[in-house]
Coordinates of C-alpha atoms and ligand atoms in Angstrom, one line a residue:
X1 CA 21.0 23.4 4.9
X2 CA 19.4 20.1 3.6
X3 CA 20.1 18.5 6.9
X4 CA 17.6 15.7 8.1
X5 CA 16.7 16.5 11.8
X6 CA 16.8 13.9 13.8
X7 CA 13.2 12.9 15.4
X8 CA 12.9 12.1 19.0
X9 CA 11.7 8.5 18.8
X10 CA 14.9 8.2 16.8
X11 CA 18.1 6.5 16.9
X12 CA 20.2 9.5 15.8
X13 CA 22.4 7.2 14.2
X14 CA 20.1 5.4 12.3
X15 CA 18.1 8.6 11.1
X16 CA 20.7 10.2 9.2
X17 CA 20.9 7.2 6.8
X18 CA 19.0 7.9 3.1
X19 CA 17.2 6.0 1.5
X20 CA 20.4 4.9 -1.3
X21 CA 22.3 4.3 1.8
X22 CA 19.9 2.1 3.6
X23 CA 19.7 0.0 0.8
X24 CA 23.6 -0.4 0.2
X25 CA 23.7 -1.1 4.2
X26 CA 21.3 -4.2 3.6
X27 CA 23.3 -5.4 0.7
X28 CA 20.4 -5.5 -2.2
X29 CA 21.5 -6.1 -5.5
X30 CA 22.5 -3.4 -8.1
X31 CA 18.9 -4.1 -10.2
X32 CA 16.5 -3.7 -7.1
X33 CA 18.7 -0.7 -5.8
X34 CA 18.2 1.0 -9.0
X35 CA 14.3 -0.1 -9.2
X36 CA 13.7 1.2 -5.7
X37 CA 15.4 4.4 -6.7
X38 CA 13.7 5.0 -9.7
X39 CA 10.2 4.5 -7.2
X40 CA 11.4 6.8 -5.1
X41 CA 12.2 9.2 -7.5
X42 CA 8.7 8.9 -8.4
X43 CA 7.2 9.5 -5.3
X44 CA 8.9 12.7 -4.9
X45 CA 7.5 13.9 -8.2
X46 CA 4.1 12.9 -7.6
X47 CA 4.3 14.6 -4.2
X48 CA 5.3 17.3 -5.5
X49 CA 2.2 17.4 -7.9
X50 CA -0.5 16.8 -5.4
X51 CA 0.6 19.9 -4.0
X52 CA -0.3 22.1 -6.7
X53 CA -1.6 19.8 -9.7
X54 CA -4.9 20.3 -11.5
X55 CA -7.6 18.1 -8.9
X56 CA -10.2 18.0 -11.9
X57 CA -11.6 14.9 -14.0
X58 CA -9.4 13.9 -16.6
X59 CA -12.2 13.2 -18.7
X60 CA -11.5 9.4 -19.1
X61 CA -12.1 6.3 -17.4
X62 CA -9.9 3.5 -15.8
X63 CA -10.2 -0.5 -16.2
X64 CA -13.0 -0.6 -13.8
X65 CA -15.2 1.9 -15.3
X66 CA -14.1 4.1 -12.6
X67 CA -13.6 8.0 -13.6
X68 CA -9.9 9.1 -13.8
X69 CA -8.9 11.9 -12.5
X70 CA -6.1 14.5 -13.8
X71 CA -3.6 13.3 -10.7
X72 CA -4.2 9.2 -11.3
X73 CA -3.2 10.0 -15.0
X74 CA -0.4 12.0 -14.1
X75 CA 0.8 9.9 -11.5
X76 CA 0.7 6.9 -13.5
X77 CA 2.6 8.6 -16.3
X78 CA 5.4 9.7 -13.9
X79 CA 6.2 6.0 -12.7
X80 CA 6.1 5.0 -16.4
X81 CA 8.3 7.8 -17.1
X82 CA 10.7 6.8 -14.0
X83 CA 10.1 3.0 -14.5
X84 CA 11.0 3.4 -18.5
X85 CA 14.2 5.0 -18.0
X86 CA 15.5 2.0 -15.8
X87 CA 16.7 -0.9 -17.8
X88 CA 16.2 -3.4 -15.1
X89 CA 11.9 -3.0 -15.6
X90 CA 10.6 -5.0 -18.0
X91 CA 6.9 -5.3 -17.1
X92 CA 4.6 -2.8 -16.0
X93 CA 1.0 -3.3 -14.8
X94 CA -1.0 0.0 -13.4
X95 CA -4.3 0.2 -11.8
X96 CA -5.0 3.1 -14.5
X97 CA -4.1 0.6 -17.5
X98 CA -6.3 -1.8 -19.4
X99 CA -3.3 -4.2 -19.7
X100 CA -0.1 -5.0 -18.5
X101 CA 2.9 -3.8 -20.6
X102 CA 6.3 -5.0 -21.6
X103 CA 8.9 -1.9 -22.3
X104 CA 11.8 -3.6 -22.4
X105 CA 14.1 -6.9 -21.6
X106 CA 14.8 -6.2 -17.8
X107 CA 13.6 -9.4 -15.7
X108 CA 11.5 -7.2 -13.2
X109 CA 7.8 -6.5 -13.4
X110 CA 6.7 -3.7 -11.2
X111 CA 2.8 -3.4 -10.8
X112 CA 1.5 -0.4 -9.0
X113 CA -1.3 1.5 -8.0
X114 CA -0.4 5.4 -8.6
X115 CA -2.7 7.2 -6.6
X116 CA -4.7 4.9 -4.4
X117 CA -7.5 7.0 -2.6
X118 CA -7.1 10.4 -5.5
X119 CA -10.3 10.9 -4.5
X120 CA -9.2 12.4 -1.0
X121 CA -7.0 14.7 -2.6
X122 CA -10.0 17.0 -2.8
X123 CA -10.6 17.0 0.7
X124 CA -7.1 17.5 1.8
X125 CA -6.9 13.6 3.3
X126 CA -4.1 11.7 2.8
X127 CA -3.4 9.3 -0.1
X128 CA -0.5 7.0 -1.2
X129 CA 1.2 5.2 -3.7
X130 CA 1.9 1.0 -3.6
X131 CA 3.9 -0.7 -5.7
X132 CA 5.0 -4.7 -5.9
X133 CA 8.0 -5.7 -7.5
X134 CA 8.3 -9.1 -9.1
X135 CA 10.8 -11.1 -11.4
X136 CA 8.6 -12.4 -13.9
X137 CA 7.5 -11.8 -17.4
X138 CA 3.6 -11.7 -16.9
X139 CA 1.7 -10.5 -13.3
X140 CA -1.1 -13.2 -14.5
X141 CA -0.3 -16.4 -12.3
X142 CA 1.7 -14.8 -9.7
X143 CA 1.1 -14.7 -6.0
X144 CA 2.4 -12.6 -3.5
X145 CA 5.0 -15.1 -2.1
X146 CA 6.5 -14.2 -5.5
X147 CA 6.9 -10.8 -4.3
X148 CA 10.9 -9.5 -4.1
X149 CA 9.9 -5.9 -3.1
X150 CA 6.7 -4.0 -1.8
X151 CA 6.7 0.0 -1.2
X152 CA 4.1 2.2 0.0
X153 CA 4.2 5.9 -0.5
X154 CA 2.1 8.0 1.7
X155 CA 1.4 11.5 0.8
X156 CA 0.0 13.3 3.9
X157 CA 1.4 16.1 5.8
X158 CA 4.7 14.5 5.2
X159 CA 5.9 12.3 2.4
X160 CA 6.8 8.6 3.6
X161 CA 7.7 5.5 2.3
X162 CA 7.1 2.1 3.8
X163 CA 9.2 -0.7 2.6
X164 CA 10.1 -3.8 2.5
X165 CA 12.6 -6.2 0.5
X166 CA 11.5 -9.4 2.3
X167 CA 13.6 -9.0 5.5
X168 CA 11.4 -6.5 7.7
X169 CA 10.2 -3.0 7.0
X170 CA 11.7 0.4 7.0
X171 CA 9.9 3.7 7.1
X172 CA 11.5 6.9 5.1
X173 CA 10.8 10.3 5.7
X174 CA 11.3 13.1 3.1
X175 CA 13.5 16.1 4.3
X176 CA 14.5 19.4 4.4
X177 CA 16.8 18.4 1.3
X178 CA 14.0 16.4 -0.3
X179 CA 16.0 13.0 0.1
X180 CA 14.1 10.3 2.2
X181 CA 16.1 9.5 5.4
X182 CA 15.2 6.6 7.5
X183 CA 12.8 6.9 10.5
X184 CA 12.5 3.4 11.6
X185 CA 14.3 0.3 10.5
X186 CA 12.6 -2.4 12.1
X187 CA 8.3 -1.7 12.2
X188 CA 6.6 -4.2 14.0
X189 CA 2.9 -4.9 14.8
X190 CA 1.5 -6.6 17.5
X191 CA -1.5 -6.0 19.5
X192 CA -4.0 -3.3 21.0
X193 CA -7.4 -2.4 20.1
X194 CA -7.7 0.0 17.1
X195 CA -10.0 -0.6 14.0
X196 CA -10.5 0.9 10.5
X197 CA -13.5 -0.6 9.4
X198 CA -13.9 -0.7 5.3
X199 CA -17.4 -1.3 3.3
X200 CA -19.5 -1.0 7.0
X201 CA -22.4 -0.9 4.1
X202 CA -22.0 -4.6 4.0
X203 CA -23.3 -4.7 7.6
X204 CA -26.8 -4.0 6.0
X205 CA -26.2 -7.7 4.2
X206 CA -24.2 -9.7 6.8
X207 CA -24.8 -10.6 10.1
X208 CA -21.0 -12.1 10.4
X209 CA -19.4 -8.4 9.5
X210 CA -22.0 -6.9 11.6
X211 CA -21.6 -9.2 14.8
X212 CA -17.8 -8.4 14.0
X213 CA -17.9 -4.6 14.1
X214 CA -19.9 -5.0 17.1
X215 CA -17.2 -6.9 18.7
X216 CA -14.9 -4.1 18.2
X217 CA -17.2 -1.3 19.2
X218 CA -18.3 -3.3 22.5
X219 CA -14.4 -4.1 23.4
X220 CA -13.9 -0.1 23.2
X221 CA -11.4 -0.3 20.0
X222 CA -10.1 3.3 18.8
X223 CA -11.7 3.8 15.5
X224 CA -9.1 5.1 13.0
X225 CA -10.5 5.0 9.4
X226 CA -9.6 8.1 6.6
X227 CA -10.9 6.2 3.6
X228 CA -7.5 5.8 1.9
X229 CA -6.6 2.0 2.4
X230 CA -2.5 3.2 2.2
X231 CA -2.8 5.8 4.9
X232 CA -5.1 3.4 7.1
X233 CA -3.2 0.1 6.7
X234 CA 0.1 2.4 7.2
X235 CA -1.2 3.5 10.7
X236 CA -1.5 0.2 11.6
X237 CA 2.4 -0.7 11.1
X238 CA 3.4 2.9 12.8
X239 CA 1.2 2.2 15.5
X240 CA 1.9 -1.4 16.2
X241 CA -1.6 -2.4 16.2
X242 CA -5.2 -2.5 14.8
X243 CA -6.9 -4.0 12.1
X244 CA -8.1 -2.9 8.1
X245 CA -10.8 -4.7 7.0
X246 CA -13.0 -4.6 3.5
X247 CA -15.2 -7.2 3.1
X248 CA -17.5 -8.3 -0.1
X249 CA -21.3 -8.3 0.2
X250 CA -23.8 -9.2 -1.8
X251 CA -23.8 -6.7 -4.6
X252 CA -19.7 -7.3 -5.1
X253 CA -19.0 -10.5 -3.6
X254 CA -15.0 -10.2 -3.7
X255 CA -15.1 -6.5 -2.3
X256 CA -13.4 -3.5 -3.7
X257 CA -9.8 -3.6 -3.4
X258 CA -7.6 -5.2 -5.8
X259 CA -5.3 -7.9 -5.2
X260 CA -2.2 -7.2 -7.7
X261 CA -2.2 -3.3 -6.9
X262 CA -3.1 -3.1 -3.5
X263 CA -3.7 -6.0 -1.2
X264 CA -0.7 -8.2 -2.0
X265 CA 1.7 -5.4 -1.9
X266 CA 0.0 -4.2 1.7
X267 CA 0.1 -7.7 2.7
X268 CA 3.9 -8.6 2.0
X269 CA 4.7 -5.4 4.1
X270 CA 2.5 -6.5 7.2
X271 CA 3.8 -9.9 7.1
X272 CA 7.0 -8.6 7.3
X273 CA 6.2 -6.4 10.0
X274 CA 5.0 -9.8 12.0
X275 CA 1.2 -9.2 11.5
X276 CA -1.0 -10.9 8.8
X277 CA -3.6 -10.5 6.4
X278 CA -6.4 -12.7 4.7
X279 CA -9.5 -12.9 2.6
X280 CA -11.3 -14.4 5.2
X281 CA -10.1 -17.8 4.4
X282 CA -7.1 -17.6 2.2
X283 CA -3.7 -15.8 3.3
X284 CA -4.1 -13.0 0.8
X285 CA -0.5 -14.0 -0.4
X286 CA -1.3 -17.3 -1.4
X287 CA -3.5 -16.1 -3.9
X288 CA -3.1 -16.5 -7.6
X289 CA -3.4 -13.7 -9.6
X290 CA -5.9 -15.0 -12.5
X291 CA -6.7 -11.2 -13.5
X292 CA -5.2 -8.0 -13.5
X293 CA -8.5 -6.6 -12.4
X294 CA -8.8 -9.3 -9.5
X295 CA -10.6 -8.1 -6.3
X296 CA -10.3 -9.6 -2.8
X297 CA -12.0 -8.9 0.7
X298 CA -9.5 -8.1 3.2
X299 CA -8.6 -8.4 6.7
X300 CA -5.1 -7.0 7.7
X301 CA -3.3 -5.9 10.6
X302 CA -2.0 -7.9 13.7
X303 CA -2.2 -11.6 14.0
X304 CA -4.6 -11.8 16.6
X305 CA -7.1 -9.6 14.9
X306 CA -6.7 -11.3 11.6
X307 CA -7.2 -14.7 13.4
X308 CA -10.6 -13.4 14.9
X309 CA -11.9 -12.2 11.2
X310 CA -11.4 -15.7 10.2
X311 CA -13.2 -16.8 13.2
X312 CA -16.4 -14.2 13.0
X313 CA -16.5 -14.7 8.9
X314 CA -16.0 -18.6 9.1
Ligands
LIG1 P1 -9.2 3.4 -5.5 O1 -8.2 2.6 -5.9 O2 -10.5 3.8 -6.6 O3 -8.6 5.1 -5.1 O4 -9.9 2.8 -4.5 C1 -9.7 2.4 -3.1 C2 -9.9 3.3 -2.3 C3 -9.0 2.8 -0.9 O5 -8.2 3.8 -0.6 C4 -9.8 2.7 0.2 O6 -9.9 2.0 1.3 C5 -11.5 2.4 -0.3 O7 -11.2 2.5 -1.7 C6 -12.5 3.1 0.4 O8 -13.9 2.5 -0.9 P2 -15.5 2.9 -0.3 O9 -15.4 4.2 -1.1 O10 -16.0 1.6 -0.8 O11 -15.5 3.4 1.2
LIG2 MG1 -6.6 2.0 -5.4

């Protein structure tokens, strides 16, 4: 009957708040309220499409020369449509588009990876969308510290949204009535032995990354790696511990993951949960965006784990 069932670990009073009720309760202004509402609606539509849409190739390439799937293109189109109807969004930049696009005189810019890890849909693993919201007329020159809000949508057995508006992190779960209900309004990342080591092929070239990986294994860390950055980082947030890494190496000195579309928004969420993220030397949120396709190595998770990465990779 469209009622969200309380989950066992929740305060039932908190659980029943919808996404919109939560935003009102924390006092977001009308503009941000509308923008986050558009991204929530896009998340719903993308989730529905993932279940049934064509999983094949679109026959096109994105700006990185990577083959696009139908679902990449469709997800991008859905986000463009939802943001296009929102008068406050003036600028869009997508991992699937060659340039940022001005869509109106709205003051806000939304940058996004419409479907991160989309090749995992084929094998029925979780994937996600990542959004960063800035007040800007161009994404060139921004830093993660300029971000106003960040959101990660996870499409797994359940569809969830992890959100920060710069004052802590909340998670929402899509319920029977189709709406998103608050699951946890105070996500915190502390310490604990869990690792998600991306790009392990770098160990063939880098002794320091090999030594770091050996440390995690020797110390009996639990391996929790799916190959999708959004679910992997989201798992650290929800389990409240751990580290995700994706280093660069000879063949790709800055690794694979994009600063603007992937690393900065997830770093904003992680920091707001009490965690940290670095490229090995510099805090990810302090890195200036010089080009839309800029990549960066990333080590993201609990503070102690991120510090350890910096020590090993110094
Ligand atoms: P994508 O944006 O093309 O989907 O690539 C990003 C994904 C991340 O979700 C994941 O952490 C990484 O690629 C895995 O990369 P690799 O295939 O090098 O292991
Ligand atoms: Mg991606």
